[in-house]
Amino acid sequence: MPVKVSKICCIGAGYVGGPTCAVIALKCPHITVTIVDLNQSRVDAWNSPDFSLPIYEPGLVDVVREARGRNLFFSTDVDKGIEEADLIFVSVNTPTKKSGVGAGFAADLNYVELATRRIATVANSSKIVVEKSTVPCRTAESMRTILEANSKPNCRFDILSNPEFLAEGTAISDLFNPDRVLIGSLETKEGEEACRSLVEVYANWVPQERILSVGLWSSELSKLAANAMLAQRISSINALSAICEATGANIDEVAHAIGYDSRIGPKFLKASVGFGGSCFQKDILNLVYLSESLHLPEVAAYWRQVVEMNEYQKRRFSKRVVDTLFNTITGKRIAVLGFAFKADTGDTRESAAITLIKDFQCERALVNIYDPQVEEAQIWNDLSEASPLIPIESIKKQVTICHSAIEACKNAEAVVIATEWKEFLEIDWEEVYKGMNKPAFVFDGRLLVDAEKLTKIGFKVTTIGRPSAAA
Ligand code: UDX
Ligand code: ADP
């Protein structure tokens, strides 16, 4: 008989574990959900009386407000969380390895392994262990080996893979109304029963036909495949944007035209300054590493090109800024609007803005940055990580963090739109124009602003996927 889940523990209170398990708690009031994390300040923020949560995600506060203290708890007591639960989500970070075998490509599974070992050590009863973090294929097998080698008598561990497909910025609506929930299990009687237990949890709000059960390895690979194909679409449209800029075509019109083909569809065809986020690059590099390990070099090269095209897009954009500003930006002030990797999140992981700003720094420009959500400390942290050889004091001489778009644009030669925050649409561009040095340039890396309107005000506007005005 499948276990009826009444207590869930989620290890890892980050961008994935936090929102996912908060929504499970909201939708399943009969299940106690405890989210545990080793990071005390993160847990404190989740528990903060004024709901200043550690991550910004539209709608998240309302979910936490309703469920916290009712059946949703945040704690640093990892062991207690594990001990009490019937089902444990492992939702820890899996960054790309920085050193050793597979450095720069393979996922660092140290956190997954430590969490798994903790489960084996602490558990006194059987558990369903669900791998939620994005992991390379066959991680579940490693987790199973660790758990089985360390389990106590009468403790069984069933492993499931249940990758998360939420996108940041829309996490809550994605969780409320997912395209699909994917659950991978071993094709044994016990595996299938464990799968049914988790299906029952999701069935509290997700229609049965959207809950897909597949084999463990298919589930693990599907997550990498979905992200690789989404990123590939962006690299494809970005590759076409370069052709548009050189020929006079308009990438928005091209995307609109091809999106009408029902086989292609209109979503995820927005040319940009390059994709960012914690998943796309990491997952593709993972796939590249997997392909190489499987002696499939052509497959590896194919996927690697998606990441290379993204790097090219970022480089191309910063070069266009320099070229347009009369081939030098030394000593010129550039306002970068947006630092997050996309709108509606405070997350900056792999954000294209970081690369652009680094390029501007290398050209010895002065950079003003404004982002509505990203914390100042995070920006300094990212910039010093991007240029490890430059002391932070030197970076601070070149870079200023501002508190509004208007302030950032003051006395600047150029405005670069790096993130598609809605509020940038509502900026008083006449006012911005007045405060800038002339000629005043705008570089729209997100196809956000109305280029014609800005041109009328007097700006020289350069847009991704459109030829430069002078051409
Ligand atoms: C992605 C996947 O969408 C999600 O299913 C998975 O669970 C995690 O990875 P996320 O990285 O949060 O989600 O955001 P997403 O909306 O996919 O955007 C990724 C990057 O692509 C952003 O930098 C975004 O600005 C960029 N993007 C997206 C484009 O440049 N053009 C587009 O048309 C869409
Ligand atoms: P993601 O985007 O995948 O959610 P995050 O980095 O936002 O990744 O969150 C992962 C969280 O997992 C971090 O808050 C980290 O402190 C936590 N974590 C990592 N290892 C462990 C562990 N062994 N036990 C508890 N929490 C852990």
JSON list of C-alpha atoms in Angstrom, two decimals, residues 181-324:
[
{"chain": "A", "resi": 181, "resn": "VAL", "atom": "CA", "xyz": [4.33, 17.60, -12.68]},
{"chain": "A", "resi": 182, "resn": "LEU", "atom": "CA", "xyz": [6.91, 14.95, -13.49]},
{"chain": "A", "resi": 183, "resn": "ILE", "atom": "CA", "xyz": [7.62, 12.07, -11.15]},
{"chain": "A", "resi": 184, "resn": "GLY", "atom": "CA", "xyz": [10.25, 9.48, -11.90]},
{"chain": "A", "resi": 185, "resn": "SER", "atom": "CA", "xyz": [10.49, 6.23, -10.00]},
{"chain": "A", "resi": 186, "resn": "LEU", "atom": "CA", "xyz": [12.10, 2.85, -10.24]},
{"chain": "A", "resi": 187, "resn": "GLU", "atom": "CA", "xyz": [9.86, 0.45, -12.11]},
{"chain": "A", "resi": 188, "resn": "THR", "atom": "CA", "xyz": [9.52, -1.85, -9.09]},
{"chain": "A", "resi": 189, "resn": "LYS", "atom": "CA", "xyz": [6.44, -2.39, -6.92]},
{"chain": "A", "resi": 190, "resn": "GLU", "atom": "CA", "xyz": [7.94, -0.27, -4.14]},
{"chain": "A", "resi": 191, "resn": "GLY", "atom": "CA", "xyz": [9.05, 2.43, -6.57]},
{"chain": "A", "resi": 192, "resn": "GLU", "atom": "CA", "xyz": [5.59, 2.66, -8.06]},
{"chain": "A", "resi": 193, "resn": "GLU", "atom": "CA", "xyz": [3.97, 2.82, -4.63]},
{"chain": "A", "resi": 194, "resn": "ALA", "atom": "CA", "xyz": [6.26, 5.65, -3.58]},
{"chain": "A", "resi": 195, "resn": "CYS", "atom": "CA", "xyz": [5.34, 7.41, -6.79]},
{"chain": "A", "resi": 196, "resn": "ARG", "atom": "CA", "xyz": [1.64, 7.02, -5.98]},
{"chain": "A", "resi": 197, "resn": "SER", "atom": "CA", "xyz": [2.23, 8.60, -2.55]},
{"chain": "A", "resi": 198, "resn": "LEU", "atom": "CA", "xyz": [3.69, 11.71, -4.18]},
{"chain": "A", "resi": 199, "resn": "VAL", "atom": "CA", "xyz": [1.03, 11.77, -6.90]},
{"chain": "A", "resi": 200, "resn": "GLU", "atom": "CA", "xyz": [-1.56, 11.94, -4.10]},
{"chain": "A", "resi": 201, "resn": "VAL", "atom": "CA", "xyz": [0.12, 15.04, -2.66]},
{"chain": "A", "resi": 202, "resn": "TYR", "atom": "CA", "xyz": [0.04, 16.91, -5.98]},
{"chain": "A", "resi": 203, "resn": "ALA", "atom": "CA", "xyz": [-3.46, 15.65, -6.79]},
{"chain": "A", "resi": 204, "resn": "ASN", "atom": "CA", "xyz": [-4.72, 18.01, -4.08]},
{"chain": "A", "resi": 205, "resn": "TRP", "atom": "CA", "xyz": [-4.58, 20.76, -6.69]},
{"chain": "A", "resi": 206, "resn": "VAL", "atom": "CA", "xyz": [-3.07, 19.52, -9.94]},
{"chain": "A", "resi": 207, "resn": "PRO", "atom": "CA", "xyz": [-5.37, 17.70, -12.40]},
{"chain": "A", "resi": 208, "resn": "GLN", "atom": "CA", "xyz": [-4.42, 14.01, -12.64]},
{"chain": "A", "resi": 209, "resn": "GLU", "atom": "CA", "xyz": [-3.75, 14.20, -16.38]},
{"chain": "A", "resi": 210, "resn": "ARG", "atom": "CA", "xyz": [-0.96, 16.69, -15.76]},
{"chain": "A", "resi": 211, "resn": "ILE", "atom": "CA", "xyz": [0.86, 14.42, -13.34]},
{"chain": "A", "resi": 212, "resn": "LEU", "atom": "CA", "xyz": [3.22, 12.30, -15.38]},
{"chain": "A", "resi": 213, "resn": "SER", "atom": "CA", "xyz": [4.90, 9.19, -14.05]},
{"chain": "A", "resi": 214, "resn": "VAL", "atom": "CA", "xyz": [8.02, 8.00, -15.84]},
{"chain": "A", "resi": 215, "resn": "GLY", "atom": "CA", "xyz": [11.19, 6.06, -15.12]},
{"chain": "A", "resi": 216, "resn": "LEU", "atom": "CA", "xyz": [13.82, 7.63, -12.86]},
{"chain": "A", "resi": 217, "resn": "TRP", "atom": "CA", "xyz": [16.37, 8.25, -15.60]},
{"chain": "A", "resi": 218, "resn": "SER", "atom": "CA", "xyz": [13.82, 9.69, -17.99]},
{"chain": "A", "resi": 219, "resn": "SER", "atom": "CA", "xyz": [12.70, 12.10, -15.32]},
{"chain": "A", "resi": 220, "resn": "GLU", "atom": "CA", "xyz": [16.23, 13.26, -14.59]},
{"chain": "A", "resi": 221, "resn": "LEU", "atom": "CA", "xyz": [17.04, 13.67, -18.28]},
{"chain": "A", "resi": 222, "resn": "SER", "atom": "CA", "xyz": [13.74, 15.43, -19.04]},
{"chain": "A", "resi": 223, "resn": "LYS", "atom": "CA", "xyz": [14.62, 18.29, -16.75]},
{"chain": "A", "resi": 224, "resn": "LEU", "atom": "CA", "xyz": [17.97, 18.84, -18.47]},
{"chain": "A", "resi": 225, "resn": "ALA", "atom": "CA", "xyz": [16.32, 18.39, -21.87]},
{"chain": "A", "resi": 226, "resn": "ALA", "atom": "CA", "xyz": [13.55, 20.93, -21.18]},
{"chain": "A", "resi": 227, "resn": "ASN", "atom": "CA", "xyz": [16.00, 23.59, -20.06]},
{"chain": "A", "resi": 228, "resn": "ALA", "atom": "CA", "xyz": [18.41, 22.85, -22.91]},
{"chain": "A", "resi": 229, "resn": "MET", "atom": "CA", "xyz": [15.63, 23.21, -25.47]},
{"chain": "A", "resi": 230, "resn": "LEU", "atom": "CA", "xyz": [14.31, 26.42, -23.93]},
{"chain": "A", "resi": 231, "resn": "ALA", "atom": "CA", "xyz": [17.80, 27.92, -23.90]},
{"chain": "A", "resi": 232, "resn": "GLN", "atom": "CA", "xyz": [18.36, 26.72, -27.44]},
{"chain": "A", "resi": 233, "resn": "ARG", "atom": "CA", "xyz": [15.29, 28.68, -28.55]},
{"chain": "A", "resi": 234, "resn": "ILE", "atom": "CA", "xyz": [16.74, 31.85, -27.07]},
{"chain": "A", "resi": 235, "resn": "SER", "atom": "CA", "xyz": [20.13, 31.25, -28.65]},
{"chain": "A", "resi": 236, "resn": "SER", "atom": "CA", "xyz": [18.37, 30.62, -31.97]},
{"chain": "A", "resi": 237, "resn": "ILE", "atom": "CA", "xyz": [16.44, 33.87, -31.84]},
{"chain": "A", "resi": 238, "resn": "ASN", "atom": "CA", "xyz": [19.54, 35.72, -30.64]},
{"chain": "A", "resi": 239, "resn": "ALA", "atom": "CA", "xyz": [21.57, 34.29, -33.55]},
{"chain": "A", "resi": 240, "resn": "LEU", "atom": "CA", "xyz": [18.86, 35.60, -35.86]},
{"chain": "A", "resi": 241, "resn": "SER", "atom": "CA", "xyz": [18.97, 39.00, -34.11]},
{"chain": "A", "resi": 242, "resn": "ALA", "atom": "CA", "xyz": [22.57, 39.38, -35.34]},
{"chain": "A", "resi": 243, "resn": "ILE", "atom": "CA", "xyz": [21.38, 38.78, -38.89]},
{"chain": "A", "resi": 244, "resn": "CYS", "atom": "CA", "xyz": [18.58, 41.33, -38.41]},
{"chain": "A", "resi": 245, "resn": "GLU", "atom": "CA", "xyz": [21.01, 43.98, -37.21]},
{"chain": "A", "resi": 246, "resn": "ALA", "atom": "CA", "xyz": [23.20, 43.39, -40.27]},
{"chain": "A", "resi": 247, "resn": "THR", "atom": "CA", "xyz": [20.40, 43.28, -42.83]},
{"chain": "A", "resi": 248, "resn": "GLY", "atom": "CA", "xyz": [17.68, 45.67, -41.73]},
{"chain": "A", "resi": 249, "resn": "ALA", "atom": "CA", "xyz": [15.15, 43.03, -40.68]},
{"chain": "A", "resi": 250, "resn": "ASN", "atom": "CA", "xyz": [13.45, 43.46, -37.31]},
{"chain": "A", "resi": 251, "resn": "ILE", "atom": "CA", "xyz": [13.77, 40.54, -34.87]},
{"chain": "A", "resi": 252, "resn": "ASP", "atom": "CA", "xyz": [10.42, 41.28, -33.21]},
{"chain": "A", "resi": 253, "resn": "GLU", "atom": "CA", "xyz": [8.67, 41.02, -36.56]},
{"chain": "A", "resi": 254, "resn": "VAL", "atom": "CA", "xyz": [10.55, 37.83, -37.39]},
{"chain": "A", "resi": 255, "resn": "ALA", "atom": "CA", "xyz": [9.66, 36.29, -34.01]},
{"chain": "A", "resi": 256, "resn": "HIS", "atom": "CA", "xyz": [6.03, 37.33, -34.48]},
{"chain": "A", "resi": 257, "resn": "ALA", "atom": "CA", "xyz": [5.92, 35.80, -37.96]},
{"chain": "A", "resi": 258, "resn": "ILE", "atom": "CA", "xyz": [7.51, 32.49, -37.06]},
{"chain": "A", "resi": 259, "resn": "GLY", "atom": "CA", "xyz": [5.59, 32.23, -33.77]},
{"chain": "A", "resi": 260, "resn": "TYR", "atom": "CA", "xyz": [2.37, 31.99, -35.77]},
{"chain": "A", "resi": 261, "resn": "ASP", "atom": "CA", "xyz": [3.42, 28.54, -36.91]},
{"chain": "A", "resi": 262, "resn": "SER", "atom": "CA", "xyz": [1.60, 26.39, -34.40]},
{"chain": "A", "resi": 263, "resn": "ARG", "atom": "CA", "xyz": [4.50, 23.94, -34.43]},
{"chain": "A", "resi": 264, "resn": "ILE", "atom": "CA", "xyz": [6.85, 26.70, -33.28]},
{"chain": "A", "resi": 265, "resn": "GLY", "atom": "CA", "xyz": [4.51, 28.75, -31.07]},
{"chain": "A", "resi": 266, "resn": "PRO", "atom": "CA", "xyz": [4.94, 32.34, -29.89]},
{"chain": "A", "resi": 267, "resn": "LYS", "atom": "CA", "xyz": [6.49, 31.89, -26.45]},
{"chain": "A", "resi": 268, "resn": "PHE", "atom": "CA", "xyz": [10.16, 32.20, -25.54]},
{"chain": "A", "resi": 269, "resn": "LEU", "atom": "CA", "xyz": [11.14, 33.96, -28.74]},
{"chain": "A", "resi": 270, "resn": "LYS", "atom": "CA", "xyz": [12.18, 37.27, -27.26]},
{"chain": "A", "resi": 271, "resn": "ALA", "atom": "CA", "xyz": [15.64, 38.27, -28.42]},
{"chain": "A", "resi": 272, "resn": "SER", "atom": "CA", "xyz": [17.71, 39.61, -25.55]},
{"chain": "A", "resi": 273, "resn": "VAL", "atom": "CA", "xyz": [21.13, 40.54, -24.38]},
{"chain": "A", "resi": 274, "resn": "GLY", "atom": "CA", "xyz": [21.54, 36.88, -23.39]},
{"chain": "A", "resi": 275, "resn": "PHE", "atom": "CA", "xyz": [19.88, 34.41, -21.07]},
{"chain": "A", "resi": 276, "resn": "GLY", "atom": "CA", "xyz": [20.91, 34.15, -17.44]},
{"chain": "A", "resi": 277, "resn": "GLY", "atom": "CA", "xyz": [19.61, 32.40, -14.35]},
{"chain": "A", "resi": 278, "resn": "SER", "atom": "CA", "xyz": [20.84, 29.54, -12.29]},
{"chain": "A", "resi": 279, "resn": "CYS", "atom": "CA", "xyz": [19.60, 26.82, -14.63]},
{"chain": "A", "resi": 280, "resn": "PHE", "atom": "CA", "xyz": [20.11, 27.23, -18.35]},
{"chain": "A", "resi": 281, "resn": "GLN", "atom": "CA", "xyz": [23.86, 27.46, -18.57]},
{"chain": "A", "resi": 282, "resn": "LYS", "atom": "CA", "xyz": [24.41, 25.01, -15.75]},
{"chain": "A", "resi": 283, "resn": "ASP", "atom": "CA", "xyz": [22.07, 22.41, -17.19]},
{"chain": "A", "resi": 284, "resn": "ILE", "atom": "CA", "xyz": [23.45, 22.65, -20.70]},
{"chain": "A", "resi": 285, "resn": "LEU", "atom": "CA", "xyz": [27.01, 22.34, -19.46]},
{"chain": "A", "resi": 286, "resn": "ASN", "atom": "CA", "xyz": [25.82, 19.34, -17.53]},
{"chain": "A", "resi": 287, "resn": "LEU", "atom": "CA", "xyz": [24.41, 17.86, -20.70]},
{"chain": "A", "resi": 288, "resn": "VAL", "atom": "CA", "xyz": [27.67, 18.59, -22.51]},
{"chain": "A", "resi": 289, "resn": "TYR", "atom": "CA", "xyz": [29.59, 16.83, -19.76]},
{"chain": "A", "resi": 290, "resn": "LEU", "atom": "CA", "xyz": [27.21, 13.88, -19.85]},
{"chain": "A", "resi": 291, "resn": "SER", "atom": "CA", "xyz": [27.53, 13.60, -23.63]},
{"chain": "A", "resi": 292, "resn": "GLU", "atom": "CA", "xyz": [31.29, 13.70, -23.44]},
{"chain": "A", "resi": 293, "resn": "SER", "atom": "CA", "xyz": [31.35, 11.08, -20.70]},
{"chain": "A", "resi": 294, "resn": "LEU", "atom": "CA", "xyz": [29.19, 8.90, -22.93]},
{"chain": "A", "resi": 295, "resn": "HIS", "atom": "CA", "xyz": [31.68, 9.39, -25.83]},
{"chain": "A", "resi": 296, "resn": "LEU", "atom": "CA", "xyz": [29.24, 11.41, -27.87]},
{"chain": "A", "resi": 297, "resn": "PRO", "atom": "CA", "xyz": [31.42, 14.38, -28.88]},
{"chain": "A", "resi": 298, "resn": "GLU", "atom": "CA", "xyz": [29.10, 15.58, -31.68]},
{"chain": "A", "resi": 299, "resn": "VAL", "atom": "CA", "xyz": [26.19, 15.75, -29.26]},
{"chain": "A", "resi": 300, "resn": "ALA", "atom": "CA", "xyz": [28.36, 17.62, -26.76]},
{"chain": "A", "resi": 301, "resn": "ALA", "atom": "CA", "xyz": [29.47, 20.13, -29.40]},
{"chain": "A", "resi": 302, "resn": "TYR", "atom": "CA", "xyz": [25.87, 20.69, -30.49]},
{"chain": "A", "resi": 303, "resn": "TRP", "atom": "CA", "xyz": [24.70, 21.70, -27.03]},
{"chain": "A", "resi": 304, "resn": "ARG", "atom": "CA", "xyz": [27.87, 23.59, -26.18]},
{"chain": "A", "resi": 305, "resn": "GLN", "atom": "CA", "xyz": [27.13, 25.93, -29.08]},
{"chain": "A", "resi": 306, "resn": "VAL", "atom": "CA", "xyz": [23.93, 27.10, -27.34]},
{"chain": "A", "resi": 307, "resn": "VAL", "atom": "CA", "xyz": [26.03, 28.48, -24.47]},
{"chain": "A", "resi": 308, "resn": "GLU", "atom": "CA", "xyz": [28.66, 29.87, -26.83]},
{"chain": "A", "resi": 309, "resn": "MET", "atom": "CA", "xyz": [26.00, 31.75, -28.78]},
{"chain": "A", "resi": 310, "resn": "ASN", "atom": "CA", "xyz": [24.83, 33.26, -25.50]},
{"chain": "A", "resi": 311, "resn": "GLU", "atom": "CA", "xyz": [28.34, 34.45, -24.67]},
{"chain": "A", "resi": 312, "resn": "TYR", "atom": "CA", "xyz": [28.64, 35.85, -28.19]},
{"chain": "A", "resi": 313, "resn": "GLN", "atom": "CA", "xyz": [25.37, 37.74, -27.77]},
{"chain": "A", "resi": 314, "resn": "LYS", "atom": "CA", "xyz": [26.59, 39.45, -24.60]},
{"chain": "A", "resi": 315, "resn": "ARG", "atom": "CA", "xyz": [29.96, 40.31, -26.14]},
{"chain": "A", "resi": 316, "resn": "ARG", "atom": "CA", "xyz": [28.32, 41.59, -29.31]},
{"chain": "A", "resi": 317, "resn": "PHE", "atom": "CA", "xyz": [26.05, 43.86, -27.29]},
{"chain": "A", "resi": 318, "resn": "SER", "atom": "CA", "xyz": [28.80, 45.48, -25.25]},
{"chain": "A", "resi": 319, "resn": "LYS", "atom": "CA", "xyz": [30.88, 45.94, -28.41]},
{"chain": "A", "resi": 320, "resn": "ARG", "atom": "CA", "xyz": [27.92, 47.66, -30.03]},
{"chain": "A", "resi": 321, "resn": "VAL", "atom": "CA", "xyz": [27.77, 50.09, -27.11]},
{"chain": "A", "resi": 322, "resn": "VAL", "atom": "CA", "xyz": [31.46, 50.92, -27.48]},
{"chain": "A", "resi": 323, "resn": "ASP", "atom": "CA", "xyz": [31.25, 51.20, -31.28]},
{"chain": "A", "resi": 324, "resn": "THR", "atom": "CA", "xyz": [28.24, 53.48, -31.13]}
]
